[in-house]
Short mmCIF file of C-alpha atoms in Angstrom, two decimals:
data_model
loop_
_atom_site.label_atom_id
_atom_site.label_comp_id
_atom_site.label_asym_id
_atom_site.label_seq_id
_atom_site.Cartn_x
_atom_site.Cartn_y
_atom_site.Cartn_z
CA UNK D 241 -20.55 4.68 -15.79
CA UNK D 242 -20.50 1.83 -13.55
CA UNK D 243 -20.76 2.48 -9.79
CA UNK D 244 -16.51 2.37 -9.23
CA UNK D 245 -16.03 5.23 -11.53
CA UNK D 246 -18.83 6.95 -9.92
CA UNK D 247 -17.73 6.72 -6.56
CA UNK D 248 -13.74 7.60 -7.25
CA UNK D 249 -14.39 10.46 -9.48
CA UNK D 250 -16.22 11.74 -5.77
CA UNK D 251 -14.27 13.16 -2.75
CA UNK D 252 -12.97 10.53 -0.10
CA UNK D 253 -12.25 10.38 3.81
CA UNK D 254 -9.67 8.33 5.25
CA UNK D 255 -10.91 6.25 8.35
CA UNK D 256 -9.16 3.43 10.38
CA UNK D 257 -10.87 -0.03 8.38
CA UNK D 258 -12.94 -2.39 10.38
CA UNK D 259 -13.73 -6.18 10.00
CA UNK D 260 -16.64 -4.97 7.42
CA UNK D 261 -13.89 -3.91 4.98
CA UNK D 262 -11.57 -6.82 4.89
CA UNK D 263 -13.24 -8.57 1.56
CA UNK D 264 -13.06 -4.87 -0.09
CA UNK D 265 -9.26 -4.45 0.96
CA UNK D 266 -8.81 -8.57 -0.02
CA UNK D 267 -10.09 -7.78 -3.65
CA UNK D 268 -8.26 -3.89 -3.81
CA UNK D 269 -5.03 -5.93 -3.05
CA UNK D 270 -5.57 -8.99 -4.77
CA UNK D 271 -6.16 -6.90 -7.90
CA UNK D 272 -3.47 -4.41 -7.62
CA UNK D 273 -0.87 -7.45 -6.70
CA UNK D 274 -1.06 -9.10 -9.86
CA UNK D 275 -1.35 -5.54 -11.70
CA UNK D 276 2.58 -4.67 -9.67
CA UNK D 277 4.21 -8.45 -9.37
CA UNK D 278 2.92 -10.65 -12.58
CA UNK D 279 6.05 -10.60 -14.44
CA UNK D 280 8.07 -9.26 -11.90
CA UNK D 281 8.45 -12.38 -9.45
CA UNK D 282 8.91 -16.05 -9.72
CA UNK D 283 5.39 -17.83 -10.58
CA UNK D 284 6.16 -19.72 -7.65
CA UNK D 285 5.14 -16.69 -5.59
CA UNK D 286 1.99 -15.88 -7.59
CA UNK D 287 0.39 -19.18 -7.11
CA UNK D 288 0.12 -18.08 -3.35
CA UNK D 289 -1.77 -14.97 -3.73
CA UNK D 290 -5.81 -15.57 -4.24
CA UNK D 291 -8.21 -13.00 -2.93
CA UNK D 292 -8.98 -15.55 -0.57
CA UNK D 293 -5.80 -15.87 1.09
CA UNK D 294 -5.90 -11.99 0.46
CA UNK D 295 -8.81 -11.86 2.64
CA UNK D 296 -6.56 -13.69 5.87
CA UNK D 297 -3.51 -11.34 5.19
CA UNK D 298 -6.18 -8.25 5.56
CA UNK D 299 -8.28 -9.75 8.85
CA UNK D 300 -4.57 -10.04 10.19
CA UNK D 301 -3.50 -6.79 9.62
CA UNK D 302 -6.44 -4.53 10.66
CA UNK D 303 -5.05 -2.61 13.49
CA UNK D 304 -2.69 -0.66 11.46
CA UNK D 305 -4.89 -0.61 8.47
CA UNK D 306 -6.59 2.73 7.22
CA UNK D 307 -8.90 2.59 4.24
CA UNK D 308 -10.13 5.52 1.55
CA UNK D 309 -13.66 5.50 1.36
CA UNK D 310 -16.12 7.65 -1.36
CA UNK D 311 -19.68 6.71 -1.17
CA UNK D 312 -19.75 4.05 1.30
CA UNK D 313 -17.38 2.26 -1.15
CA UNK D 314 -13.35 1.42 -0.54
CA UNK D 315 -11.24 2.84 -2.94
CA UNK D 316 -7.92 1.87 -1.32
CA UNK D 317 -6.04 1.09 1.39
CA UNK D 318 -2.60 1.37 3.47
CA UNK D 319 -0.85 -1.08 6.10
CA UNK D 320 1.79 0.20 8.91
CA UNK D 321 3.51 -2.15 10.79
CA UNK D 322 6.03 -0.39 12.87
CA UNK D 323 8.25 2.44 10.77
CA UNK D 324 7.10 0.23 7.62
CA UNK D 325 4.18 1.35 4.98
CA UNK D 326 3.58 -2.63 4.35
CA UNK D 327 0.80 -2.33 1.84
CA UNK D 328 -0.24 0.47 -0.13
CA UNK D 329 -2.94 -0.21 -2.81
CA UNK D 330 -5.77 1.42 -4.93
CA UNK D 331 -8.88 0.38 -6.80
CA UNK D 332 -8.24 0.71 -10.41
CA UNK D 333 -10.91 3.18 -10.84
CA UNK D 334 -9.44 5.00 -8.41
CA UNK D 335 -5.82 5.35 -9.28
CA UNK D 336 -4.51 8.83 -10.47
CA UNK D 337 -6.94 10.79 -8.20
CA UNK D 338 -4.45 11.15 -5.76
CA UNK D 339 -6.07 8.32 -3.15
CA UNK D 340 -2.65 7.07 -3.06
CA UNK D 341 -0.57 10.22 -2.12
CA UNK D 342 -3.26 10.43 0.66
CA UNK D 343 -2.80 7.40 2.04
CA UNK D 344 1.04 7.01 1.70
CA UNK D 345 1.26 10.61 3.66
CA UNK D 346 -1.68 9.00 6.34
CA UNK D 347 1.15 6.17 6.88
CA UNK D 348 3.92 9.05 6.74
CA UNK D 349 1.74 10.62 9.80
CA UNK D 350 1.01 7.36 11.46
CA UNK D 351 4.66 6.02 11.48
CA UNK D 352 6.14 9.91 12.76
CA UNK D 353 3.20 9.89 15.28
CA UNK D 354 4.65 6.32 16.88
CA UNK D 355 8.19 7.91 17.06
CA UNK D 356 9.59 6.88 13.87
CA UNK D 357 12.39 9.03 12.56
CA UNK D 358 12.43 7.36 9.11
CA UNK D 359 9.97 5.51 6.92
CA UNK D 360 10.60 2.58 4.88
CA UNK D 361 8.73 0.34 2.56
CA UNK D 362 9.57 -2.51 -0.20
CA UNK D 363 8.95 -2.38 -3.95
CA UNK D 364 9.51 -5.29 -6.06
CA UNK D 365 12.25 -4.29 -8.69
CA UNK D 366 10.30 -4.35 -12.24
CA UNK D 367 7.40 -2.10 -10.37
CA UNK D 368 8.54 0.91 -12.24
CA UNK D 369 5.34 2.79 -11.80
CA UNK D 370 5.36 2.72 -8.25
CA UNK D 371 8.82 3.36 -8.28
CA UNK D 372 8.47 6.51 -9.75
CA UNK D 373 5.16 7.62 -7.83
CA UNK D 374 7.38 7.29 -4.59
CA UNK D 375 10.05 9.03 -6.05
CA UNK D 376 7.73 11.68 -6.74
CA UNK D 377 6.53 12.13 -3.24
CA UNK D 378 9.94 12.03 -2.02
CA UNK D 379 10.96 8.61 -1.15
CA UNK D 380 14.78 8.14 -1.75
CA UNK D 381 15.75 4.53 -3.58
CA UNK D 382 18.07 2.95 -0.64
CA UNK D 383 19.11 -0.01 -2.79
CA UNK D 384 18.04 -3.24 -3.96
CA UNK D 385 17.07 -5.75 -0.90
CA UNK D 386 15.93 -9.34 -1.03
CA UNK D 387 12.10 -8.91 0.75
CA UNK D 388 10.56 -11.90 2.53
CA UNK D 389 6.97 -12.05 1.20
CA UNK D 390 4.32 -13.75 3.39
CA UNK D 391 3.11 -16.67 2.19
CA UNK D 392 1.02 -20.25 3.88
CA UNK D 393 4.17 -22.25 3.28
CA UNK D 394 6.66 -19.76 5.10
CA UNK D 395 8.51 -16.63 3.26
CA UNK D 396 9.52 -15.80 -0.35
CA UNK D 397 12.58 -14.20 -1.01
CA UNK D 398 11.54 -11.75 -4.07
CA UNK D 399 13.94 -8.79 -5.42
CA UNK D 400 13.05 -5.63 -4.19
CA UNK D 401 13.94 -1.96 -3.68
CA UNK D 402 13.75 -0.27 -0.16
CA UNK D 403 12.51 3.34 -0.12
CA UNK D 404 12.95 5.57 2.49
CA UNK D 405 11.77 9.09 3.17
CA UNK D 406 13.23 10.91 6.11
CA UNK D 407 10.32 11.84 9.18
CA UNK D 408 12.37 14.35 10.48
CA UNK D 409 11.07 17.29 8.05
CA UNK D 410 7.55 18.69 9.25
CA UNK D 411 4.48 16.85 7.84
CA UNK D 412 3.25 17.75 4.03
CA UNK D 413 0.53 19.83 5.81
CA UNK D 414 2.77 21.79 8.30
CA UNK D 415 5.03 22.68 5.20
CA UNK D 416 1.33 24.11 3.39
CA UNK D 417 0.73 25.94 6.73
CA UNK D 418 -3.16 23.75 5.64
#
């Protein structure tokens, strides 16, 4: 079993990621990009996204960036940026341990905690995994939107879906009385 696997299969604490994690979070997201967008936007837009320019997007973005760690190793990650969960992304040897439900309800916390009535974040449209996974933690499909992707050259207008869940209702772990 190769040292991934070992670490994910462990438990995992959530911690607010430093400038040590940014090439862990640059290959996480580079990864899990191309395993959500390949064939679901323009090649245009793909030939923007290498781990390198990954790795700028993730330096950028630290201050509202938490990370899932097991072992001393990174096993995913989530970006806020106002009322907005703007990244959300796990290792593949992590995925379907629940690392993701953690992190989405740390940026559910995060953006309540700021003041936020309402969170929102953008899925591309042919994404139908993570479609469904936020539709199981009870994210409501607003609608299709056109979402401006980053890019070096300016924004990319890809097809998306916005997803909103409603801050209003007490916290997963007030509901659990955990």
């Amino acid at each position: 079993m190769d040292a991934n696997r070992s670490a994910s299969a462990e438990p995992y604490v959530v911690r607010r990621a430093g400038a040590h994690d940014v090439d862990a979070i640059a290959r996480i997201w580079h990864v899990g990009w191309g395993d959500g967008h390949v064939g679901h936007v323009p090649p245009e837009l793909v030939r923007h996204r290498s781990e390198e320019q990954f790795a700028v997007r993730a330096r950028q973005r630290l201050e509202g960036t938490w990370v899932a760690e097991s072992r001393d190793q990174i096993v995913g990650f989530v970006v806020v940026k106002g009322d907005e969960v703007e990244q959300i992304y796990v290792d593949r040897t992590a995925r379907g341990m629940g690392v993701a439900a953690t992190l989405l309800h740390k940026a559910e916390a995060e953006i309540r905690g700021a003041g936020h009535r309402r969170g929102w974040l953008a899925v591309v449209a042919g994404n139908q995994r993570a479609r469904s996974f936020y539709s199981r933690l009870g994210w409501r499909d607003a609608g299709a939107i056109m979402y401006a992707a980053e890019t070096a050259v300016g924004p990319f207008a890809v097809r998306s879906h916005r997803y909103e869940i409603d801050l209003t209702d007490p916290a997963p772990d007030d509901r659990t009385g955990h």
